[in-house]
mmCIF file of C-alpha atoms and ligand atoms in Angstrom:
data_model
loop_
_atom_site.group_PDB
_atom_site.id
_atom_site.type_symbol
_atom_site.label_atom_id
_atom_site.label_comp_id
_atom_site.label_asym_id
_atom_site.label_seq_id
_atom_site.Cartn_x
_atom_site.Cartn_y
_atom_site.Cartn_z
ATOM 1 C CA MET A 14 55.087 -22.532 30.573
ATOM 2 C CA ALA A 15 56.045 -23.294 27.008
ATOM 3 C CA SER A 16 59.718 -22.489 27.192
ATOM 4 C CA LYS A 17 62.857 -22.091 29.237
ATOM 5 C CA GLY A 18 63.508 -18.624 30.569
ATOM 6 C CA PRO A 19 63.673 -16.558 33.730
ATOM 7 C CA LEU A 20 60.198 -17.760 34.656
ATOM 8 C CA HIS A 21 60.989 -21.344 33.825
ATOM 9 C CA SER A 22 61.275 -22.695 37.314
ATOM 10 C CA LYS A 23 60.324 -21.602 40.768
ATOM 11 C CA GLU A 24 62.099 -24.614 42.234
ATOM 12 C CA ASN A 25 65.718 -24.005 41.251
ATOM 13 C CA VAL A 26 66.038 -20.554 42.783
ATOM 14 C CA LYS A 27 69.292 -20.570 44.770
ATOM 15 C CA THR A 28 68.987 -20.119 48.507
ATOM 16 C CA ALA A 29 71.721 -19.570 51.143
ATOM 17 C CA LYS A 30 70.931 -23.053 52.467
ATOM 18 C CA ALA A 31 71.547 -24.576 49.047
ATOM 19 C CA ALA A 32 74.986 -22.920 48.965
ATOM 20 C CA ILE A 33 76.236 -24.829 52.058
ATOM 21 C CA ALA A 34 74.266 -28.050 51.714
ATOM 22 C CA PRO A 35 75.810 -31.085 49.973
ATOM 23 C CA PRO A 36 75.072 -31.194 46.240
ATOM 24 C CA GLU A 37 71.544 -32.291 45.597
ATOM 25 C CA LYS A 38 70.151 -34.268 42.697
ATOM 26 C CA PRO A 39 69.109 -31.912 39.909
ATOM 27 C CA GLN A 40 65.553 -30.859 40.638
ATOM 28 C CA PRO A 41 62.884 -31.262 37.986
ATOM 29 C CA SER A 42 62.139 -27.929 36.393
ATOM 30 C CA ARG A 43 58.778 -26.232 36.517
ATOM 31 C CA GLU A 44 58.223 -27.432 32.970
ATOM 32 C CA GLU A 45 58.990 -31.038 33.891
ATOM 33 C CA LYS A 46 56.589 -30.816 36.841
ATOM 34 C CA LYS A 47 54.018 -29.340 34.438
ATOM 35 C CA LYS A 48 53.192 -26.816 37.146
ATOM 36 C CA LYS A 49 50.662 -24.272 36.009
ATOM 37 C CA TRP A 50 50.885 -20.551 36.727
ATOM 38 C CA THR A 51 48.093 -18.832 38.645
ATOM 39 C CA LEU A 52 47.393 -15.227 39.551
ATOM 40 C CA GLU A 53 48.657 -16.055 43.080
ATOM 41 C CA ASP A 54 52.198 -16.378 41.665
ATOM 42 C CA PHE A 55 52.285 -12.657 40.764
ATOM 43 C CA GLU A 56 52.091 -9.236 42.380
ATOM 44 C CA ILE A 57 50.219 -6.888 40.069
ATOM 45 C CA GLY A 58 51.377 -3.276 39.654
ATOM 46 C CA ARG A 59 50.444 -0.236 37.605
ATOM 47 C CA PRO A 60 48.554 -0.414 34.294
ATOM 48 C CA LEU A 61 50.865 -0.218 31.261
ATOM 49 C CA GLY A 62 48.291 0.024 28.509
ATOM 50 C CA LYS A 63 44.708 -0.516 27.426
ATOM 51 C CA GLY A 64 43.594 -2.985 24.775
ATOM 52 C CA LYS A 65 40.350 -3.985 23.080
ATOM 53 C CA PHE A 66 39.841 -7.033 25.284
ATOM 54 C CA GLY A 67 41.499 -5.922 28.481
ATOM 55 C CA ASN A 68 44.494 -4.190 29.972
ATOM 56 C CA VAL A 69 48.203 -4.800 30.422
ATOM 57 C CA TYR A 70 49.734 -4.453 33.903
ATOM 58 C CA LEU A 71 53.236 -4.425 35.259
ATOM 59 C CA ALA A 72 53.638 -7.608 37.327
ATOM 60 C CA ARG A 73 56.287 -9.401 39.366
ATOM 61 C CA GLU A 74 56.662 -13.129 39.822
ATOM 62 C CA LYS A 75 56.788 -13.641 43.597
ATOM 63 C CA THR A 76 59.626 -16.166 44.000
ATOM 64 C CA THR A 77 62.090 -14.900 41.369
ATOM 65 C CA LYS A 78 60.993 -11.211 41.505
ATOM 66 C CA TYR A 79 61.152 -11.290 37.717
ATOM 67 C CA ILE A 80 59.302 -8.328 36.179
ATOM 68 C CA VAL A 81 56.828 -9.050 33.374
ATOM 69 C CA ALA A 82 53.888 -7.416 31.635
ATOM 70 C CA MET A 83 50.606 -9.200 32.325
ATOM 71 C CA LYS A 84 47.938 -8.912 29.643
ATOM 72 C CA VAL A 85 44.516 -9.620 31.119
ATOM 73 C CA LEU A 86 41.776 -10.555 28.657
ATOM 74 C CA SER A 87 38.089 -10.888 29.453
ATOM 75 C CA LYS A 88 36.659 -14.267 28.388
ATOM 76 C CA THR A 89 33.217 -12.728 27.784
ATOM 77 C CA GLN A 90 34.663 -10.125 25.424
ATOM 78 C CA LEU A 91 36.830 -12.709 23.651
ATOM 79 C CA LYS A 92 33.767 -14.923 23.134
ATOM 80 C CA SER A 93 31.398 -12.184 21.983
ATOM 81 C CA GLY A 94 33.970 -10.976 19.432
ATOM 82 C CA HIS A 95 34.732 -14.562 18.305
ATOM 83 C CA PHE A 96 38.408 -13.947 19.073
ATOM 84 C CA GLU A 97 39.179 -17.207 20.881
ATOM 85 C CA HIS A 98 40.677 -18.726 17.724
ATOM 86 C CA GLN A 99 42.802 -15.617 17.147
ATOM 87 C CA LEU A 100 44.086 -15.693 20.736
ATOM 88 C CA ARG A 101 45.076 -19.379 20.421
ATOM 89 C CA ARG A 102 47.007 -18.551 17.265
ATOM 90 C CA GLU A 103 48.670 -15.550 18.916
ATOM 91 C CA ILE A 104 49.838 -17.722 21.843
ATOM 92 C CA GLU A 105 50.948 -20.587 19.612
ATOM 93 C CA ILE A 106 52.969 -18.303 17.316
ATOM 94 C CA GLN A 107 54.447 -15.731 19.742
ATOM 95 C CA SER A 108 55.524 -18.266 22.396
ATOM 96 C CA HIS A 109 57.799 -20.004 19.889
ATOM 97 C CA LEU A 110 59.575 -16.905 18.530
ATOM 98 C CA ARG A 111 63.016 -15.905 19.878
ATOM 99 C CA HIS A 112 64.468 -12.660 18.531
ATOM 100 C CA PRO A 113 65.773 -9.534 20.316
ATOM 101 C CA ASN A 114 63.263 -7.395 18.411
ATOM 102 C CA ILE A 115 60.235 -9.605 19.140
ATOM 103 C CA LEU A 116 58.443 -9.378 22.501
ATOM 104 C CA ARG A 117 58.618 -12.720 24.341
ATOM 105 C CA LEU A 118 55.433 -14.471 25.384
ATOM 106 C CA PHE A 119 56.536 -16.564 28.379
ATOM 107 C CA GLY A 120 53.278 -18.328 29.053
ATOM 108 C CA TYR A 121 49.589 -18.034 29.864
ATOM 109 C CA PHE A 122 46.948 -19.194 32.331
ATOM 110 C CA TYR A 123 43.262 -18.584 32.927
ATOM 111 C CA ASP A 124 40.561 -18.558 35.558
ATOM 112 C CA THR A 125 36.780 -18.599 35.231
ATOM 113 C CA THR A 126 36.474 -15.094 33.777
ATOM 114 C CA ARG A 127 39.848 -14.117 32.324
ATOM 115 C CA VAL A 128 42.850 -15.249 30.283
ATOM 116 C CA TYR A 129 46.299 -13.964 31.351
ATOM 117 C CA LEU A 130 49.302 -13.639 29.026
ATOM 118 C CA ILE A 131 52.745 -13.433 30.682
ATOM 119 C CA LEU A 132 54.710 -11.102 28.421
ATOM 120 C CA GLU A 133 58.170 -9.580 28.374
ATOM 121 C CA TYR A 134 58.154 -6.102 29.911
ATOM 122 C CA ALA A 135 59.328 -3.418 27.478
ATOM 123 C CA PRO A 136 60.602 -0.627 29.810
ATOM 124 C CA GLN A 137 60.469 2.233 27.290
ATOM 125 C CA GLY A 138 56.810 1.575 26.463
ATOM 126 C CA GLU A 139 54.889 2.140 23.278
ATOM 127 C CA LEU A 140 56.603 3.414 20.117
ATOM 128 C CA TYR A 141 53.311 5.075 19.238
ATOM 129 C CA LYS A 142 53.534 7.318 22.327
ATOM 130 C CA ALA A 143 57.207 8.157 21.713
ATOM 131 C CA LEU A 144 56.364 9.172 18.133
ATOM 132 C CA ARG A 145 53.400 11.349 19.178
ATOM 133 C CA ALA A 146 55.594 12.985 21.866
ATOM 134 C CA GLU A 147 58.433 13.786 19.424
ATOM 135 C CA ARG A 148 55.965 14.361 16.506
ATOM 136 C CA LYS A 149 58.445 12.835 14.031
ATOM 137 C CA PHE A 150 61.778 11.044 14.266
ATOM 138 C CA ASP A 151 65.044 12.028 12.622
ATOM 139 C CA GLU A 152 66.656 9.894 9.913
ATOM 140 C CA LYS A 153 68.950 8.042 12.324
ATOM 141 C CA LYS A 154 66.146 6.945 14.655
ATOM 142 C CA SER A 155 63.766 6.107 11.789
ATOM 143 C CA ALA A 156 66.368 4.101 9.850
ATOM 144 C CA THR A 157 67.386 2.239 13.032
ATOM 145 C CA PHE A 158 63.777 1.251 13.785
ATOM 146 C CA VAL A 159 63.222 0.180 10.152
ATOM 147 C CA ALA A 160 66.398 -1.981 10.248
ATOM 148 C CA GLN A 161 65.369 -3.606 13.556
ATOM 149 C CA LEU A 162 61.873 -4.255 12.218
ATOM 150 C CA ALA A 163 63.238 -5.705 8.960
ATOM 151 C CA ASP A 164 65.546 -8.031 10.895
ATOM 152 C CA ALA A 165 62.706 -9.257 13.155
ATOM 153 C CA LEU A 166 60.367 -9.777 10.183
ATOM 154 C CA LYS A 167 63.088 -11.693 8.305
ATOM 155 C CA TYR A 168 63.169 -14.086 11.267
ATOM 156 C CA CYS A 169 59.330 -14.393 11.314
ATOM 157 C CA HIS A 170 59.211 -15.021 7.557
ATOM 158 C CA SER A 171 61.937 -17.691 7.842
ATOM 159 C CA LYS A 172 59.426 -19.505 10.093
ATOM 160 C CA LYS A 173 56.593 -18.861 7.586
ATOM 161 C CA VAL A 174 54.936 -16.490 10.046
ATOM 162 C CA ILE A 175 53.454 -13.277 8.636
ATOM 163 C CA HIS A 176 52.571 -10.570 11.134
ATOM 164 C CA ARG A 177 49.993 -8.645 9.028
ATOM 165 C CA ASP A 178 49.463 -5.877 11.585
ATOM 166 C CA ILE A 179 52.678 -3.866 11.708
ATOM 167 C CA LYS A 180 51.862 -0.323 12.928
ATOM 168 C CA PRO A 181 53.243 1.942 15.691
ATOM 169 C CA GLU A 182 50.542 0.778 18.173
ATOM 170 C CA ASN A 183 51.903 -2.778 17.968
ATOM 171 C CA LEU A 184 55.555 -1.868 18.530
ATOM 172 C CA LEU A 185 57.165 -1.459 21.951
ATOM 173 C CA LEU A 186 60.574 -0.220 23.073
ATOM 174 C CA GLY A 187 63.035 -2.284 25.113
ATOM 175 C CA ASN A 188 65.506 -1.193 27.762
ATOM 176 C CA ASN A 189 67.881 0.389 25.241
ATOM 177 C CA GLY A 190 65.136 1.897 23.121
ATOM 178 C CA GLU A 191 65.217 -1.041 20.697
ATOM 179 C CA LEU A 192 62.065 -1.914 18.789
ATOM 180 C CA LYS A 193 60.069 -4.976 19.869
ATOM 181 C CA ILE A 194 57.263 -6.382 17.738
ATOM 182 C CA ALA A 195 54.295 -7.124 20.017
ATOM 183 C CA ASP A 196 50.752 -8.300 19.421
ATOM 184 C CA PHE A 197 50.683 -11.297 17.094
ATOM 185 C CA GLY A 198 46.849 -11.346 17.155
ATOM 186 C CA TRP A 199 46.582 -11.044 13.367
ATOM 187 C CA SER A 200 49.568 -13.197 12.471
ATOM 188 C CA VAL A 201 49.186 -16.385 10.423
ATOM 189 C CA HIS A 202 51.260 -18.981 8.662
ATOM 190 C CA SER A 203 51.796 -17.986 5.021
ATOM 191 C CA PRO A 204 50.233 -18.107 2.464
ATOM 192 C CA SER A 205 46.778 -17.120 3.623
ATOM 193 C CA SER A 206 43.543 -16.727 1.760
ATOM 194 C CA ARG A 207 41.381 -16.279 4.822
ATOM 195 C CA ARG A 208 38.938 -13.432 4.587
ATOM 196 C CA GLU A 209 38.809 -12.073 8.103
ATOM 197 C CA THR A 210 36.780 -8.991 8.889
ATOM 198 C CA LEU A 211 39.199 -6.079 8.836
ATOM 199 C CA CYS A 212 38.612 -4.025 11.922
ATOM 200 C CA GLY A 213 40.203 -0.698 12.679
ATOM 201 C CA THR A 214 42.236 1.467 10.370
ATOM 202 C CA LEU A 215 43.147 0.534 6.800
ATOM 203 C CA ASP A 216 46.227 2.783 6.948
ATOM 204 C CA TYR A 217 48.822 0.000 7.033
ATOM 205 C CA LEU A 218 47.071 -2.570 4.842
ATOM 206 C CA PRO A 219 48.321 -3.392 1.333
ATOM 207 C CA PRO A 220 45.946 -3.533 -1.669
ATOM 208 C CA GLU A 221 45.813 -7.361 -1.737
ATOM 209 C CA MET A 222 44.599 -7.529 1.876
ATOM 210 C CA ILE A 223 42.013 -4.760 1.553
ATOM 211 C CA GLU A 224 40.664 -6.482 -1.533
ATOM 212 C CA GLY A 225 40.549 -9.839 0.287
ATOM 213 C CA ARG A 226 42.931 -11.609 -2.113
ATOM 214 C CA THR A 227 45.317 -14.432 -1.211
ATOM 215 C CA HIS A 228 48.376 -12.896 0.360
ATOM 216 C CA ASP A 229 51.779 -13.922 1.622
ATOM 217 C CA GLU A 230 54.650 -12.535 3.693
ATOM 218 C CA LYS A 231 55.037 -9.628 1.242
ATOM 219 C CA VAL A 232 52.135 -7.860 3.012
ATOM 220 C CA ASP A 233 54.626 -7.056 5.791
ATOM 221 C CA LEU A 234 57.004 -5.378 3.276
ATOM 222 C CA TRP A 235 54.259 -2.915 2.377
ATOM 223 C CA SER A 236 53.730 -2.032 6.045
ATOM 224 C CA VAL A 237 57.488 -1.506 6.558
ATOM 225 C CA GLY A 238 57.193 1.180 3.834
ATOM 226 C CA VAL A 239 54.138 2.749 5.511
ATOM 227 C CA LEU A 240 55.879 2.713 8.909
ATOM 228 C CA CYS A 241 59.048 4.306 7.506
ATOM 229 C CA TYR A 242 56.908 7.131 6.098
ATOM 230 C CA GLU A 243 55.075 7.636 9.421
ATOM 231 C CA LEU A 244 58.289 7.636 11.495
ATOM 232 C CA LEU A 245 59.790 10.360 9.290
ATOM 233 C CA THR A 246 56.680 12.533 8.893
ATOM 234 C CA GLY A 247 54.441 11.794 11.898
ATOM 235 C CA SER A 248 51.449 10.537 9.854
ATOM 236 C CA PRO A 249 50.832 7.504 7.645
ATOM 237 C CA PRO A 250 50.894 8.222 3.886
ATOM 238 C CA PHE A 251 47.292 7.229 3.027
ATOM 239 C CA GLU A 252 45.559 8.836 6.009
ATOM 240 C CA THR A 253 42.206 10.491 5.240
ATOM 241 C CA LYS A 254 39.032 11.132 7.224
ATOM 242 C CA SER A 255 37.155 8.233 5.627
ATOM 243 C CA HIS A 256 37.753 4.533 5.047
ATOM 244 C CA SER A 257 36.727 4.814 1.399
ATOM 245 C CA ASP A 258 39.134 7.683 0.621
ATOM 246 C CA THR A 259 41.999 5.802 2.332
ATOM 247 C CA TYR A 260 41.054 2.723 0.302
ATOM 248 C CA LYS A 261 41.289 4.729 -2.948
ATOM 249 C CA LYS A 262 44.624 6.314 -2.001
ATOM 250 C CA ILE A 263 46.106 2.902 -1.149
ATOM 251 C CA CYS A 264 45.011 1.307 -4.402
ATOM 252 C CA ARG A 265 46.358 4.251 -6.415
ATOM 253 C CA ILE A 266 49.488 4.473 -4.242
ATOM 254 C CA ASP A 267 48.804 8.173 -3.911
ATOM 255 C CA VAL A 268 51.825 9.229 -1.813
ATOM 256 C CA HIS A 269 53.099 12.781 -1.236
ATOM 257 C CA PHE A 270 56.250 13.596 0.666
ATOM 258 C CA PRO A 271 56.901 16.694 2.786
ATOM 259 C CA ALA A 272 59.983 18.588 1.560
ATOM 260 C CA HIS A 273 62.170 17.445 4.489
ATOM 261 C CA VAL A 274 62.080 13.764 3.460
ATOM 262 C CA SER A 275 65.421 12.932 1.830
ATOM 263 C CA PRO A 276 65.715 11.323 -1.633
ATOM 264 C CA GLY A 277 67.215 8.167 -0.071
ATOM 265 C CA ALA A 278 64.272 7.689 2.293
ATOM 266 C CA LYS A 279 61.776 8.351 -0.522
ATOM 267 C CA ASP A 280 63.529 5.778 -2.694
ATOM 268 C CA LEU A 281 63.286 3.095 0.024
ATOM 269 C CA ILE A 282 59.618 3.860 0.774
ATOM 270 C CA MET A 283 58.588 3.825 -2.910
ATOM 271 C CA ARG A 284 60.409 0.510 -3.499
ATOM 272 C CA LEU A 285 58.269 -1.003 -0.699
ATOM 273 C CA LEU A 286 54.923 0.584 -1.670
ATOM 274 C CA ARG A 287 54.429 -1.423 -4.874
ATOM 275 C CA HIS A 288 50.995 -2.702 -5.886
ATOM 276 C CA ASP A 289 52.509 -5.957 -7.157
ATOM 277 C CA PRO A 290 53.819 -7.748 -4.018
ATOM 278 C CA LYS A 291 56.584 -9.433 -6.078
ATOM 279 C CA GLU A 292 58.064 -6.041 -6.938
ATOM 280 C CA ARG A 293 58.492 -4.979 -3.284
ATOM 281 C CA LEU A 294 62.052 -4.779 -1.996
ATOM 282 C CA SER A 295 63.003 -7.895 -0.004
ATOM 283 C CA LEU A 296 63.934 -7.555 3.679
ATOM 284 C CA ASP A 297 67.568 -8.346 2.816
ATOM 285 C CA ARG A 298 67.516 -5.498 0.304
ATOM 286 C CA VAL A 299 65.916 -3.193 2.904
ATOM 287 C CA LEU A 300 68.823 -3.952 5.254
ATOM 288 C CA THR A 301 71.407 -3.152 2.577
ATOM 289 C CA HIS A 302 69.558 -0.151 1.087
ATOM 290 C CA PRO A 303 71.933 2.873 0.925
ATOM 291 C CA TRP A 304 69.641 5.028 3.116
ATOM 292 C CA ILE A 305 69.563 2.352 5.845
ATOM 293 C CA ARG A 306 73.341 1.784 5.532
ATOM 294 C CA GLU A 307 74.004 5.477 5.856
ATOM 295 C CA HIS A 308 71.649 6.258 8.755
ATOM 296 C CA ALA A 309 70.833 3.144 10.802
ATOM 297 C CA ASP A 310 72.753 2.431 13.965
ATOM 298 C CA VAL A 311 73.900 -1.053 12.967
ATOM 299 C CA ALA A 312 75.256 -1.775 16.445
ATOM 300 C CA SER A 313 71.580 -1.865 17.462
ATOM 301 C CA LEU A 314 71.132 -5.030 15.408
ATOM 302 C CA VAL A 315 72.062 -7.440 18.146
ATOM 303 C CA VAL A 316 73.941 -10.472 16.920
ATOM 304 C CA HIS A 317 71.785 -13.366 17.991
ATOM 305 C CA LYS A 318 72.003 -17.124 17.798
ATOM 306 C CA ARG A 319 69.620 -18.773 15.435
ATOM 307 C CA LYS A 320 68.504 -22.315 16.071
HETATM 308 N N1 ADE B 418 52.314 -1.767 27.167
HETATM 309 C C1 ADE B 418 51.633 -2.777 26.624
HETATM 310 N N2 ADE B 418 52.361 -3.899 26.680
HETATM 311 C C2 ADE B 418 53.527 -3.598 27.287
HETATM 312 C C3 ADE B 418 54.711 -4.334 27.615
HETATM 313 N N3 ADE B 418 54.803 -5.621 27.339
HETATM 314 N N4 ADE B 418 55.713 -3.680 28.204
HETATM 315 C C4 ADE B 418 55.597 -2.376 28.456
HETATM 316 N N5 ADE B 418 54.536 -1.631 28.175
HETATM 317 C C5 ADE B 418 53.504 -2.237 27.587
#
């Protein structure tokens, strides 16, 4: 277990006996004992979601009864897709991040066939599903999600971490419906000139990434603009039936807005969708943009301690 937290120690759980017994010496924590987690420590419940390399299940740690989400990855699939390196990076990066709008990664373990990630459980599930169910979100909900995302990304960027894969499928909802960035599988330390194979949709990728150029944290600003558009309209701005048509639309920044999108929202989106990364609005400027100020529920931006 990389960090302190509800799953930190099995040993210091209070018992009735402990309450009446004379004070004991402080017990070494799970971390200090370097005790490793195993599947035996958890009860596994219903599936929460399906991924490329395996599924996510609701799970409960047996001694503390703490509820988590357990991501189970197949070693064979990880190996055949050459994703072991990516998984190591995901664990290394996500386990060190602490922000109310970033899903915690509490720890991991493995057996002969699988790797298990112990993740924070996000009770309101996938933002993607909520958006498909409601078709589109109103300005208040959209602006609130954009502000929460901008705040979480500001924290990542302050640690030189770029996410590079912001899209509704990688965002979950916490107990109070707050956004949680999940899935750091594509994240890296900035700047990056690596030319990974881009799998999946191009919809959220900025021109510099599609074209395989060196990129920095400003790639995430572009995807905040794309997400804002999708939250308000129900579809991403460059969606087409083919990869090559989407590619062309992205490079030309060929964006059309339905009539219901307000001038303030359009202004914010177009200040983020700039071909030149240096011209994109900074995250601080996103948070103080008049449309965000007017519509976002600022109380949702939890005041948090920063180390
Ligand atoms: N679906 C996928 N991951 C999840 C998580 N951590 N919490 C809730 N639902 C999920």
